[in-house]
Structures are given as C-alpha cells and as structure tokens.
PDB file of C-alpha atoms in Angstrom:
ATOM      1  CA  MET A 527     119.569  14.805  14.890  1.00 48.00           C
ATOM      2  CA  ALA A 528     118.314  17.392  12.399  1.00 48.00           C
ATOM      3  CA  GLY A 529     115.330  16.119  10.508  1.00 50.00           C
ATOM      4  CA  HIS A 530     114.820  13.236  12.943  1.00 48.00           C
ATOM      5  CA  ASN A 531     111.220  12.292  13.646  1.00 49.00           C
ATOM      6  CA  TYR A 532     110.266  11.030  17.024  1.00 48.00           C
ATOM      7  CA  LEU A 533     108.318   7.823  16.420  1.00 48.00           C
ATOM      8  CA  SER A 534     105.158   7.359  18.206  1.00 49.00           C
ATOM      9  CA  ASP A 535     104.615   4.692  20.745  1.00 52.00           C
ATOM     10  CA  PRO A 536     102.456   2.052  19.076  1.00 53.00           C
ATOM     11  CA  LYS A 537     100.885   1.357  22.466  1.00 56.00           C
ATOM     12  CA  ASN A 538      99.854   5.026  22.893  1.00 54.00           C
ATOM     13  CA  PRO A 539      96.784   5.763  20.774  1.00 55.00           C
ATOM     14  CA  PHE A 540      97.079   9.565  21.399  1.00 51.00           C
ATOM     15  CA  PHE A 541     100.385  10.085  19.587  1.00 51.00           C
ATOM     16  CA  SER A 542     100.965   9.187  15.923  1.00 53.00           C
ATOM     17  CA  LEU A 543     103.576   9.820  13.271  1.00 51.00           C
ATOM     18  CA  GLU A 544     101.566  12.753  11.896  1.00 53.00           C
ATOM     19  CA  ASP A 545     101.953  14.573  15.203  1.00 53.00           C
ATOM     20  CA  ASP A 546     105.698  14.233  15.275  1.00 55.00           C
ATOM     21  CA  VAL A 547     107.964  17.200  14.129  1.00 55.00           C
ATOM     22  CA  ASP A 548     111.627  17.433  13.409  1.00 60.00           C
ATOM     23  CA  ASP A 549     114.146  19.304  15.614  1.00 60.00           C
ATOM     24  CA  GLU A 550     114.483  22.433  13.454  1.00 64.00           C
ATOM     25  CA  THR A 551     110.758  22.966  13.240  1.00 65.00           C
ATOM     26  CA  PHE A 552     110.435  22.506  16.989  1.00 59.00           C
ATOM     27  CA  LEU A 553     113.161  25.072  17.748  1.00 61.00           C
ATOM     28  CA  ARG A 554     111.826  27.627  15.284  1.00 64.00           C
ATOM     29  CA  ASN A 555     108.342  27.450  16.651  1.00 64.00           C
ATOM     30  CA  ALA A 556     109.392  27.540  20.308  1.00 58.00           C
ATOM     31  CA  PRO A 557     107.758  30.539  22.123  1.00 61.00           C
ATOM     32  CA  VAL A 558     110.025  33.418  23.174  1.00 56.00           C
ATOM     33  CA  ARG A 559     110.149  33.680  26.969  1.00 57.00           C
ATOM     34  CA  THR A 560     111.276  36.854  28.719  1.00 56.00           C
ATOM     35  CA  ALA A 561     112.604  36.746  32.223  1.00 50.00           C
ATOM     36  CA  PRO A 562     110.528  38.762  34.701  1.00 54.00           C
ATOM     37  CA  PRO A 563     112.246  41.547  36.718  1.00 55.00           C
ATOM     38  CA  GLY A 564     114.354  39.844  39.288  1.00 53.00           C
ATOM     39  CA  ARG A 565     115.617  40.819  42.681  1.00 55.00           C
ATOM     40  CA  TYR A 566     118.771  42.353  41.167  1.00 56.00           C
ATOM     41  CA  GLN A 567     116.748  44.991  39.379  1.00 61.00           C
ATOM     42  CA  ASN A 568     114.811  45.743  42.559  1.00 66.00           C
ATOM     43  CA  PHE A 569     118.093  46.041  44.458  1.00 61.00           C
ATOM     44  CA  ASP A 570     119.431  48.569  41.929  1.00 66.00           C
ATOM     45  CA  ASN A 571     116.278  50.644  42.278  1.00 75.00           C
ATOM     46  CA  ASP A 572     116.563  50.629  46.060  1.00 76.00           C
ATOM     47  CA  VAL A 573     120.210  51.737  45.930  1.00 78.00           C
ATOM     48  CA  THR A 574     119.397  54.552  43.511  1.00 84.00           C
ATOM     49  CA  GLN A 575     116.555  55.749  45.697  1.00 85.00           C
ATOM     50  CA  LYS A 576     118.742  55.638  48.802  1.00 86.00           C
ATOM     51  CA  CYS A 577     121.437  57.686  47.065  1.00 88.00           C
ATOM     52  CA  GLN A 578     118.913  60.294  45.984  1.00 87.00           C
ATOM     53  CA  GLN A 579     117.544  60.558  49.510  1.00 88.00           C
ATOM     54  CA  LEU A 580     121.030  60.979  50.960  1.00 89.00           C
ATOM     55  CA  LEU A 581     121.918  63.636  48.386  1.00 88.00           C
ATOM     56  CA  GLN A 582     118.707  65.515  49.114  1.00 89.00           C
ATOM     57  CA  ARG A 583     119.358  65.332  52.848  1.00 90.00           C
ATOM     58  CA  ARG A 584     122.891  66.562  52.325  1.00 88.00           C
ATOM     59  CA  LYS A 585     121.666  69.533  50.279  1.00 88.00           C
ATOM     60  CA  GLU A 586     119.155  70.430  52.980  1.00 90.00           C
ATOM     61  CA  ILE A 587     121.864  70.306  55.656  1.00 90.00           C
ATOM     62  CA  GLU A 588     124.155  72.463  53.528  1.00 88.00           C
ATOM     63  CA  GLU A 589     121.405  75.015  52.951  1.00 90.00           C
ATOM     64  CA  ARG A 590     120.567  75.153  56.663  1.00 91.00           C
ATOM     65  CA  THR A 591     124.246  75.586  57.492  1.00 90.00           C
ATOM     66  CA  ILE A 592     124.586  78.459  55.035  1.00 91.00           C
ATOM     67  CA  GLN A 593     121.424  80.128  56.336  1.00 92.00           C
ATOM     68  CA  SER A 594     122.639  79.775  59.926  1.00 92.00           C
ATOM     69  CA  SER A 595     126.004  81.337  59.090  1.00 92.00           C
ATOM     70  CA  GLU A 596     124.280  84.184  57.240  1.00 93.00           C
ATOM     71  CA  ARG A 597     122.058  84.867  60.262  1.00 94.00           C
ATOM     72  CA  SER A 598     125.153  84.977  62.462  1.00 93.00           C
ATOM     73  CA  VAL A 599     126.822  87.403  60.062  1.00 93.00           C
ATOM     74  CA  SER A 600     123.717  89.607  60.104  1.00 93.00           C
ATOM     75  CA  LEU A 601     123.605  89.656  63.917  1.00 94.00           C
ATOM     76  CA  LEU A 602     127.286  90.557  64.104  1.00 93.00           C
ATOM     77  CA  ARG A 603     126.762  93.394  61.629  1.00 92.00           C
ATOM     78  CA  ASP A 604     123.945  94.739  63.781  1.00 94.00           C
ATOM     79  CA  SER A 605     126.245  94.526  66.804  1.00 92.00           C
ATOM     80  CA  GLU A 606     128.918  96.454  64.898  1.00 91.00           C
ATOM     81  CA  GLN A 607     126.442  99.202  64.031  1.00 92.00           C
ATOM     82  CA  ILE A 608     125.311  99.418  67.653  1.00 93.00           C
ATOM     83  CA  GLY A 609     128.936  99.589  68.792  1.00 91.00           C
ATOM     84  CA  VAL A 610     129.719 102.338  66.278  1.00 91.00           C
ATOM     85  CA  ALA A 611     126.631 104.310  67.315  1.00 92.00           C
ATOM     86  CA  THR A 612     127.646 103.948  70.975  1.00 92.00           C
ATOM     87  CA  ALA A 613     131.172 105.143  70.214  1.00 91.00           C
ATOM     88  CA  GLU A 614     129.867 108.162  68.305  1.00 91.00           C
ATOM     89  CA  GLU A 615     127.516 109.003  71.171  1.00 93.00           C
ATOM     90  CA  LEU A 616     130.375 108.759  73.673  1.00 92.00           C
ATOM     91  CA  ILE A 617     132.457 111.121  71.549  1.00 90.00           C
ATOM     92  CA  ARG A 618     129.599 113.653  71.480  1.00 92.00           C
ATOM     93  CA  GLN A 619     129.183 113.215  75.227  1.00 93.00           C
ATOM     94  CA  ARG A 620     132.891 113.885  75.735  1.00 92.00           C
ATOM     95  CA  GLU A 621     132.595 117.112  73.757  1.00 92.00           C
ATOM     96  CA  GLN A 622     129.749 118.228  76.015  1.00 94.00           C
ATOM     97  CA  LEU A 623     131.718 117.310  79.123  1.00 94.00           C
ATOM     98  CA  GLN A 624     134.725 119.225  77.832  1.00 93.00           C
ATOM     99  CA  ARG A 625     132.602 122.320  77.214  1.00 95.00           C
ATOM    100  CA  THR A 626     131.160 121.987  80.708  1.00 95.00           C
ATOM    101  CA  GLU A 627     134.624 121.675  82.205  1.00 95.00           C
ATOM    102  CA  LYS A 628     135.844 124.727  80.293  1.00 95.00           C
ATOM    103  CA  ARG A 629     132.906 126.792  81.539  1.00 95.00           C
ATOM    104  CA  LEU A 630     133.662 125.695  85.079  1.00 94.00           C
ATOM    105  CA  ASP A 631     137.265 126.755  84.565  1.00 95.00           C
ATOM    106  CA  ASP A 632     136.019 130.173  83.429  1.00 95.00           C
ATOM    107  CA  ILE A 633     133.692 130.387  86.425  1.00 94.00           C
ATOM    108  CA  ASN A 634     136.437 129.454  88.875  1.00 92.00           C
ATOM    109  CA  SER A 635     138.803 131.924  87.232  1.00 92.00           C
ATOM    110  CA  THR A 636     136.207 134.668  87.573  1.00 93.00           C
ATOM    111  CA  LEU A 637     135.519 133.708  91.183  1.00 91.00           C
ATOM    112  CA  ARG A 638     139.212 133.833  92.031  1.00 91.00           C
ATOM    113  CA  PHE A 639     139.471 137.231  90.437  1.00 90.00           C
ATOM    114  CA  SER A 640     136.398 138.387  92.390  1.00 88.00           C
ATOM    115  CA  GLN A 641     137.874 136.963  95.570  1.00 87.00           C
ATOM    116  CA  LYS A 642     140.956 139.100  95.103  1.00 86.00           C
ATOM    117  CA  HIS A 643     138.725 142.139  94.731  1.00 83.00           C
ATOM    118  CA  ILE A 644     136.893 141.255  97.908  1.00 82.00           C
ATOM    119  CA  GLN A 645     140.137 140.685  99.774  1.00 81.00           C
ATOM    120  CA  GLY A 646     141.378 144.010  98.489  1.00 77.00           C
ATOM    121  CA  ILE A 647     138.238 145.727  99.654  1.00 76.00           C
ATOM    122  CA  LYS A 648     138.536 144.127 103.070  1.00 73.00           C
ATOM    123  CA  SER A 649     142.220 144.996 103.459  1.00 75.00           C
ATOM    124  CA  VAL A 650     141.930 148.610 102.385  1.00 66.00           C
ATOM    125  CA  PHE A 651     138.413 149.268 103.530  1.00 65.00           C
ATOM    126  CA  GLY A 652     139.657 152.060 105.751  1.00 57.00           C
ATOM    127  CA  SER A 653     141.773 153.658 103.053  1.00 60.00           C
ATOM    128  CA  LEU A 654     139.980 154.718  99.862  1.00 59.00           C
ATOM    129  CA  LYS A 655     143.221 155.916  98.320  1.00 48.00           C
ATOM    130  CA  ASN A 656     144.897 152.528  98.445  1.00 49.00           C
ATOM    131  CA  TYR A 657     141.800 150.912  97.053  1.00 47.00           C
ATOM    132  CA  LEU A 658     141.581 153.357  94.109  1.00 52.00           C
ATOM    133  CA  SER A 659     145.274 152.940  93.274  1.00 52.00           C
ATOM    134  CA  GLY A 660     144.562 149.307  92.353  1.00 53.00           C
ATOM    135  CA  LYS A 661     148.157 148.267  92.995  1.00 49.00           C
ATOM    136  CA  SER A 662     147.027 145.177  94.817  1.00 46.00           C
ATOM    137  CA  LEU A 663     144.768 144.047  92.004  1.00 44.00           C
ATOM    138  CA  ASP A 664     145.901 141.403  89.607  1.00 47.00           C
ATOM    139  CA  ALA A 665     144.552 140.628  86.162  1.00 45.00           C
ATOM    140  CA  PRO A 666     142.341 137.559  85.882  1.00 47.00           C
ATOM    141  CA  ILE A 667     144.097 134.368  84.980  1.00 47.00           C
ATOM    142  CA  PRO A 668     143.055 133.200  81.500  1.00 46.00           C
ATOM    143  CA  SER A 669     140.896 130.131  81.580  1.00 45.00           C
ATOM    144  CA  THR A 670     143.098 128.446  78.982  1.00 42.00           C
ATOM    145  CA  LYS A 671     145.941 128.257  81.482  1.00 42.00           C
ATOM    146  CA  LEU A 672     143.707 126.974  84.222  1.00 39.00           C
ATOM    147  CA  SER A 673     142.328 124.250  82.031  1.00 42.00           C
ATOM    148  CA  GLU A 674     145.782 122.817  81.427  1.00 40.00           C
ATOM    149  CA  SER A 675     145.397 120.707  84.549  1.00 43.00           C
ATOM    150  CA  SER A 676     142.507 118.922  82.922  1.00 44.00           C
ATOM    151  CA  SER A 677     143.974 118.836  79.407  1.00 44.00           C
ATOM    152  CA  SER A 678     145.088 115.259  79.937  1.00 43.00           C
ATOM    153  CA  GLY A 679     141.454 114.194  80.160  1.00 45.00           C
ATOM    154  CA  SER A 680     140.288 116.387  77.262  1.00 45.00           C
ATOM    155  CA  MET A 681     141.618 114.175  74.529  1.00 51.00           C
ATOM    156  CA  THR A 682     139.334 111.561  73.072  1.00 53.00           C
ATOM    157  CA  SER A 683     140.593 108.032  73.661  1.00 59.00           C
ATOM    158  CA  PRO A 684     142.963 107.212  70.758  1.00 60.00           C
ATOM    159  CA  ALA A 685     141.926 103.570  70.861  1.00 61.00           C
ATOM    160  CA  LEU A 686     138.275 104.500  70.442  1.00 71.00           C
ATOM    161  CA  SER A 687     138.865 107.026  67.647  1.00 72.00           C
ATOM    162  CA  ASN A 688     141.202 104.759  65.700  1.00 71.00           C
ATOM    163  CA  THR A 689     139.002 101.717  66.181  1.00 71.00           C
ATOM    164  CA  LEU A 690     135.884 103.651  65.204  1.00 74.00           C
ATOM    165  CA  GLU A 691     137.485 104.858  61.980  1.00 76.00           C
ATOM    166  CA  GLN A 692     138.817 101.395  61.173  1.00 73.00           C
ATOM    167  CA  VAL A 693     135.485  99.710  61.875  1.00 74.00           C
ATOM    168  CA  GLN A 694     133.603 102.188  59.690  1.00 72.00           C
ATOM    169  CA  ASN A 695     136.026 101.614  56.810  1.00 74.00           C
ATOM    170  CA  ASP A 696     135.858  97.843  57.247  1.00 70.00           C
ATOM    171  CA  MET A 697     132.067  97.932  57.359  1.00 67.00           C
ATOM    172  CA  SER A 698     131.950  99.797  54.040  1.00 65.00           C
ATOM    173  CA  SER A 699     134.310  97.358  52.330  1.00 64.00           C
ATOM    174  CA  SER A 700     132.536  94.388  53.916  1.00 60.00           C
ATOM    175  CA  TYR A 701     129.134  95.487  52.626  1.00 55.00           C
ATOM    176  CA  LEU A 702     130.593  95.994  49.152  1.00 53.00           C
ATOM    177  CA  SER A 703     132.006  92.467  49.099  1.00 55.00           C
ATOM    178  CA  THR A 704     128.686  91.138  50.410  1.00 57.00           C
ATOM    179  CA  LYS A 705     126.856  92.826  47.556  1.00 53.00           C
ATOM    180  CA  MET A 706     129.247  91.279  45.041  1.00 49.00           C
ATOM    181  CA  ARG A 707     128.794  87.894  46.674  1.00 54.00           C
ATOM    182  CA  GLY A 708     125.028  88.320  46.501  1.00 54.00           C
ATOM    183  CA  ASN A 709     125.264  88.884  42.759  1.00 49.00           C
ATOM    184  CA  TYR A 710     127.339  85.735  42.490  1.00 44.00           C
ATOM    185  CA  ASP A 711     124.757  83.741  44.418  1.00 52.00           C
ATOM    186  CA  ASN A 712     121.913  85.087  42.304  1.00 50.00           C
ATOM    187  CA  GLY A 713     123.657  83.833  39.205  1.00 46.00           C
ATOM    188  CA  LEU A 714     123.645  80.332  40.665  1.00 45.00           C
ATOM    189  CA  GLU A 715     120.157  80.355  42.158  1.00 47.00           C
ATOM    190  CA  ASP A 716     118.903  77.853  39.540  1.00 44.00           C
ATOM    191  CA  VAL A 717     121.681  75.419  40.402  1.00 44.00           C
ATOM    192  CA  ARG A 718     121.610  73.536  43.682  1.00 47.00           C
ATOM    193  CA  PRO A 719     124.624  74.115  45.946  1.00 46.00           C
ATOM    194  CA  THR A 720     127.683  72.158  44.965  1.00 64.00           C
ATOM    195  CA  ASN A 721     130.599  71.277  47.188  1.00 73.00           C
ATOM    196  CA  ASP A 722     132.718  74.134  45.859  1.00 81.00           C
ATOM    197  CA  ARG A 723     129.986  76.740  46.200  1.00 84.00           C
ATOM    198  CA  VAL A 724     128.983  75.656  49.704  1.00 86.00           C
ATOM    199  CA  THR A 725     132.604  75.640  50.829  1.00 88.00           C
ATOM    200  CA  LYS A 726     133.218  79.076  49.339  1.00 90.00           C
ATOM    201  CA  VAL A 727     130.123  80.633  50.904  1.00 90.00           C
ATOM    202  CA  LEU A 728     130.854  79.122  54.321  1.00 90.00           C
ATOM    203  CA  GLU A 729     134.471  80.285  54.206  1.00 91.00           C
ATOM    204  CA  GLN A 730     133.383  83.814  53.313  1.00 92.00           C
ATOM    205  CA  ASN A 731     130.808  83.879  56.102  1.00 92.00           C
ATOM    206  CA  LEU A 732     133.244  82.471  58.657  1.00 92.00           C
ATOM    207  CA  ASN A 733     135.922  84.967  57.636  1.00 92.00           C
ATOM    208  CA  GLU A 734     133.439  87.812  57.956  1.00 91.00           C
ATOM    209  CA  MET A 735     132.304  86.531  61.353  1.00 92.00           C
ATOM    210  CA  SER A 736     135.904  86.333  62.527  1.00 91.00           C
ATOM    211  CA  GLY A 737     136.573  89.877  61.330  1.00 90.00           C
ATOM    212  CA  SER A 738     133.411  91.167  62.982  1.00 90.00           C
ATOM    213  CA  LEU A 739     134.334  89.556  66.292  1.00 92.00           C
ATOM    214  CA  ALA A 740     137.799  91.125  66.122  1.00 90.00           C
ATOM    215  CA  LYS A 741     136.296  94.557  65.403  1.00 88.00           C
ATOM    216  CA  LEU A 742     133.787  94.161  68.219  1.00 91.00           C
ATOM    217  CA  LYS A 743     136.623  93.262  70.571  1.00 90.00           C
ATOM    218  CA  HIS A 744     138.571  96.390  69.600  1.00 88.00           C
ATOM    219  CA  LEU A 745     135.415  98.462  69.919  1.00 90.00           C
ATOM    220  CA  ALA A 746     134.798  97.055  73.388  1.00 91.00           C
ATOM    221  CA  ILE A 747     138.355  97.937  74.442  1.00 90.00           C
ATOM    222  CA  GLY A 748     138.026 101.443  73.028  1.00 90.00           C
ATOM    223  CA  LEU A 749     134.641 101.981  74.651  1.00 92.00           C
ATOM    224  CA  SER A 750     135.955 100.749  77.990  1.00 91.00           C
ATOM    225  CA  GLU A 751     138.917 103.131  77.857  1.00 90.00           C
ATOM    226  CA  GLU A 752     136.695 106.011  76.784  1.00 92.00           C
ATOM    227  CA  ILE A 753     134.216 105.359  79.593  1.00 93.00           C
ATOM    228  CA  ASP A 754     137.043 105.245  82.146  1.00 93.00           C
ATOM    229  CA  SER A 755     138.443 108.483  80.748  1.00 92.00           C
ATOM    230  CA  GLN A 756     135.057 110.179  80.859  1.00 93.00           C
ATOM    231  CA  ASN A 757     134.537 108.971  84.409  1.00 95.00           C
ATOM    232  CA  ASP A 758     137.755 110.778  85.332  1.00 94.00           C
ATOM    233  CA  LEU A 759     136.511 113.816  83.442  1.00 94.00           C
ATOM    234  CA  ILE A 760     133.220 113.710  85.335  1.00 95.00           C
ATOM    235  CA  ASP A 761     135.150 113.479  88.613  1.00 96.00           C
ATOM    236  CA  ASN A 762     137.113 116.588  87.603  1.00 95.00           C
ATOM    237  CA  ILE A 763     133.899 118.405  86.750  1.00 95.00           C
ATOM    238  CA  THR A 764     132.402 117.386  90.083  1.00 95.00           C
ATOM    239  CA  ASP A 765     135.448 118.655  91.983  1.00 96.00           C
ATOM    240  CA  LYS A 766     135.461 121.945  90.076  1.00 94.00           C
ATOM    241  CA  THR A 767     131.725 122.361  90.619  1.00 95.00           C
ATOM    242  CA  GLU A 768     132.112 121.837  94.361  1.00 95.00           C
ATOM    243  CA  LYS A 769     135.059 124.229  94.420  1.00 93.00           C
ATOM    244  CA  ALA A 770     133.071 126.888  92.578  1.00 93.00           C
ATOM    245  CA  ASP A 771     130.139 126.405  94.939  1.00 94.00           C
ATOM    246  CA  ILE A 772     132.359 126.769  98.010  1.00 94.00           C
ATOM    247  CA  MET A 773     134.014 129.896  96.615  1.00 91.00           C
ATOM    248  CA  LEU A 774     130.654 131.407  95.719  1.00 91.00           C
ATOM    249  CA  GLN A 775     129.202 130.777  99.183  1.00 92.00           C
ATOM    250  CA  GLN A 776     132.311 132.248 100.800  1.00 90.00           C
ATOM    251  CA  GLN A 777     132.156 135.347  98.649  1.00 88.00           C
ATOM    252  CA  ASN A 778     128.479 135.823  99.473  1.00 89.00           C
ATOM    253  CA  LYS A 779     129.325 135.692 103.171  1.00 88.00           C
ATOM    254  CA  ASP A 780     132.166 138.167 102.689  1.00 83.00           C
ATOM    255  CA  MET A 781     129.950 140.551 100.748  1.00 84.00           C
ATOM    256  CA  LEU A 782     127.216 140.372 103.386  1.00 84.00           C
ATOM    257  CA  HIS A 783     129.823 141.018 106.058  1.00 79.00           C
ATOM    258  CA  LEU A 784     131.140 144.051 104.185  1.00 76.00           C
ATOM    259  CA  LEU A 785     127.659 145.423 103.624  1.00 74.00           C
ATOM    260  CA  LYS A 786     126.936 145.259 107.362  1.00 71.00           C
ATOM    261  CA  LYS A 787     129.903 147.443 108.140  1.00 59.00           C
TER     262      LYS A 787
END
C-alpha cells in the first residue's frame, strides 16, 4: 500500500487528486499524541500518600510511647530517692532512740542505787555505826549490763540496712547507664526512630522500671520491719520512763518521810 494514492470521488467537488497523499507521508506527518495521566497514576499517588501518613502516625505513637516510659522511669527514680531518704531518716531516728534508751538505763541504774541507799538509811537509822560501816551498800550496776535486755532492739534492721546499701549502689550504676544511653540517643537525634532503636529504648526503660519496682518493694519491706522494730523500742523506752518516774516518786516520798523523823 506504500505509495498508494487515494483517488478522489469524482462526485465530490471538495476532494481532488492534488489533496491526496501516500501512506508514508501520512504516517510521518501524523501528530504525536500523549496520553493524559490516568486513574492508575492517581491511584499510585494515593497509595504513596497513605503509606507516608501511616509511617508518620507510627513514628508519633513510638515517640509518645518512649516519652511515657521515660516519665515512668523518672517517677520511679524519684520514689527511690524518697524511699532512701526515709530509710536514712529512720536510721538516724533509731540512733536517737537508742541514746534515749541508754540514758534511761543509766537513770534507772542510778535510781536503784539511790534506793538501796535510802533503804539502808531507813534500816539503820537508829544505828549510825552500821550505816557508816557501809557493809549493806552495793556498788551501782553498770548501765551496760542493764541495757542488755534491750540489746535485741538496738540493732538496725538488717533488711533495711542491706536494702539501703543495695539501692544506693544500684541507683549509682543506673544513673551511669542512663547517661551513656543519653549520649547514644543524642547521636541519633537527627535520625527518626527506627524499629531497632525504639525496641532498644523501650526494653531499657522497661528493665529499669522493673528493677526500680523490685528495689521499692525491698525498701518497703525493710522500712516496715524497721518501723515495727522502732515501735518495740519506743515501747521499751515508755516502760523504762514510767519505771523511772515511779521510782523517783517513791524515793521522794521516802526522803520526805525520813526528813520528818
């Protein structure tokens, strides 16, 4: 068909042989037509946009999760510090209670010794010789021996002391690892969280939270035992205070009675 001329219709006055072209000329001169963007291209754009939105949403959720875990870690650290401060205060309080108990032991020892003097004066009041001989007088009992009855309550709770030391050591090592982890995070601050980084940070935070909860539990047990022990110590101090008060009132009555004679 190459080179073929389409003959004009002799009945059509608007088309002649001069207007006719061959096939090759027609194909060469045909205009280039480009297909407009179709629905497939629009579909690809929609899918890409959806994926980007989902990825952005996922990153936001991961960041919020990390921030939430870090806030929990911070709160648990504050609780640890409060627990340690409470334990240290209880230990100082125990020392004060022990000093108070020892002074009461000294007071009671002195009162018992004075009571023996008063009894001696009463028994030999009519005989100055027997009183001056001092055979009936005994030396005062050292307060260290008298305090042996309360020595069981004078020891700080082992659970509290051991737990306090362990918690303080763990807190130091935990803060060091947190500082190292912070340096690691700062090195990646220009890169959005990846799966590996998010997983690693969450695992570290969860492990630290678990350790903090375990330490708080041990602290709570130690504090409870220490408080119970100090309550017993306070009861002992109360009993010794009442005993000293009774002995002192009795000795005052005895002295007044002797002075009236």
